[in-house]
XYZ file of C-alpha atoms in Angstrom:
138
model
C 120.282 110.728 22.079
C 118.246 113.405 23.860
C 114.742 112.377 24.774
C 115.387 108.644 24.781
C 117.952 106.692 26.744
C 118.298 102.940 26.670
C 120.748 101.528 29.202
C 121.994 97.998 28.677
C 120.730 96.909 32.076
C 117.225 98.365 31.631
C 116.703 98.336 27.880
C 114.166 95.538 27.961
C 111.913 97.081 30.607
C 112.380 100.876 30.715
C 113.323 103.941 28.695
C 113.983 107.455 29.976
C 111.907 110.248 28.455
C 112.733 113.956 28.595
C 109.922 116.230 29.816
C 109.686 120.037 29.607
C 107.289 121.143 32.363
C 106.166 124.159 34.411
C 107.560 124.056 37.954
C 105.682 125.412 40.997
C 107.461 128.778 40.584
C 105.978 129.126 37.070
C 109.301 128.558 35.280
C 109.908 125.944 32.600
C 112.282 123.159 33.640
C 113.530 119.796 32.344
C 113.239 116.424 34.049
C 113.832 112.851 32.989
C 111.144 110.275 33.762
C 111.084 106.499 33.443
C 108.935 105.076 30.677
C 108.017 101.474 31.381
C 107.958 99.002 28.515
C 105.355 96.643 29.912
C 103.781 95.423 26.646
C 104.934 93.479 23.596
C 107.455 90.670 23.482
C 111.062 90.369 24.690
C 112.195 91.159 21.132
C 109.932 94.225 20.751
C 109.067 95.892 24.063
C 106.285 98.517 23.977
C 104.667 101.038 26.273
C 100.919 100.773 26.771
C 99.031 102.544 23.968
C 98.585 106.246 24.740
C 95.732 108.401 23.494
C 96.527 111.349 21.249
C 94.608 114.428 20.215
C 95.934 114.753 16.682
C 99.233 115.601 15.066
C 100.834 118.427 13.135
C 103.899 118.591 10.917
C 106.049 121.734 10.919
C 108.776 122.952 8.603
C 110.966 125.824 9.799
C 113.576 127.489 7.570
C 117.222 128.053 8.412
C 117.277 131.013 10.803
C 113.914 130.236 12.475
C 113.706 131.538 16.030
C 110.746 132.076 18.364
C 110.118 134.443 21.258
C 109.446 133.006 24.703
C 106.089 131.237 24.823
C 104.294 128.461 26.711
C 103.021 125.232 25.265
C 99.276 125.683 24.743
C 98.447 121.966 24.655
C 100.748 119.244 26.054
C 102.394 117.404 23.171
C 105.259 115.214 22.065
C 107.723 117.005 19.796
C 109.800 114.782 17.481
C 112.613 116.233 15.382
C 112.589 114.575 11.966
C 115.230 116.709 10.217
C 117.724 119.332 11.330
C 118.492 120.513 14.862
C 116.316 122.401 17.327
C 117.437 124.253 20.425
C 115.048 124.917 23.316
C 116.082 127.747 25.663
C 114.740 128.316 29.170
C 114.438 131.514 31.212
C 117.397 130.479 33.400
C 119.683 130.683 30.353
C 120.063 126.925 29.928
C 119.262 125.165 26.672
C 119.084 121.712 25.140
C 119.448 120.684 21.528
C 117.535 117.912 19.793
C 118.506 116.388 16.452
C 116.891 114.090 13.953
C 115.212 111.149 15.721
C 115.227 112.830 19.135
C 112.137 113.977 20.990
C 110.704 115.394 24.211
C 107.341 115.877 25.905
C 106.427 119.564 25.933
C 104.169 120.390 28.872
C 105.281 123.836 30.052
C 101.796 125.278 30.028
C 100.890 128.606 31.625
C 99.965 128.116 35.309
C 96.220 128.317 35.972
C 95.149 131.915 36.591
C 98.496 133.391 35.491
C 98.969 136.018 32.816
C 101.883 135.306 30.486
C 105.102 137.079 31.514
C 107.841 136.768 28.867
C 110.517 137.210 31.563
C 109.188 134.339 33.706
C 107.174 131.795 31.730
C 107.831 129.399 28.904
C 110.651 128.589 26.544
C 112.039 129.798 23.225
C 113.091 127.653 20.303
C 115.342 128.014 17.297
C 116.634 126.114 14.310
C 120.372 125.338 14.559
C 122.786 124.679 11.676
C 122.409 124.809 7.914
C 119.542 122.354 7.472
C 115.837 123.331 7.688
C 114.012 121.989 10.727
C 111.161 119.508 10.273
C 109.219 118.489 13.369
C 106.187 116.417 14.265
C 103.857 117.430 17.107
C 101.602 114.778 18.641
C 99.087 116.298 21.053
C 98.025 114.399 24.144
């Protein structure tokens, strides 16, 4: 499952979360980060509560595709239905299906003007099912 990995040896204490971020060269990149489960009980491990700045639901029809853009406000993106592909400037892409998620934080570098050949990512709906996503701003 993209966005969340639970290894048998670390399942009780840590998850791995996928993060889309802006690297020092201004390009969007992916990285995996540990997510500690330091709260809850052994039967239901939790992360500490995180603040959020609101949420939005989105429905995108079959055939949806965006131009390159940057994330304006860092946010979690959760795919609830369908498949979504995120493409980067280097030609790589990742797909996320129902129940998968990532943290989108590829914001425009401070002082930079958007360059569609350098900055951001593009997204598209994949397959024959409409895409339904949830955005949770941080």
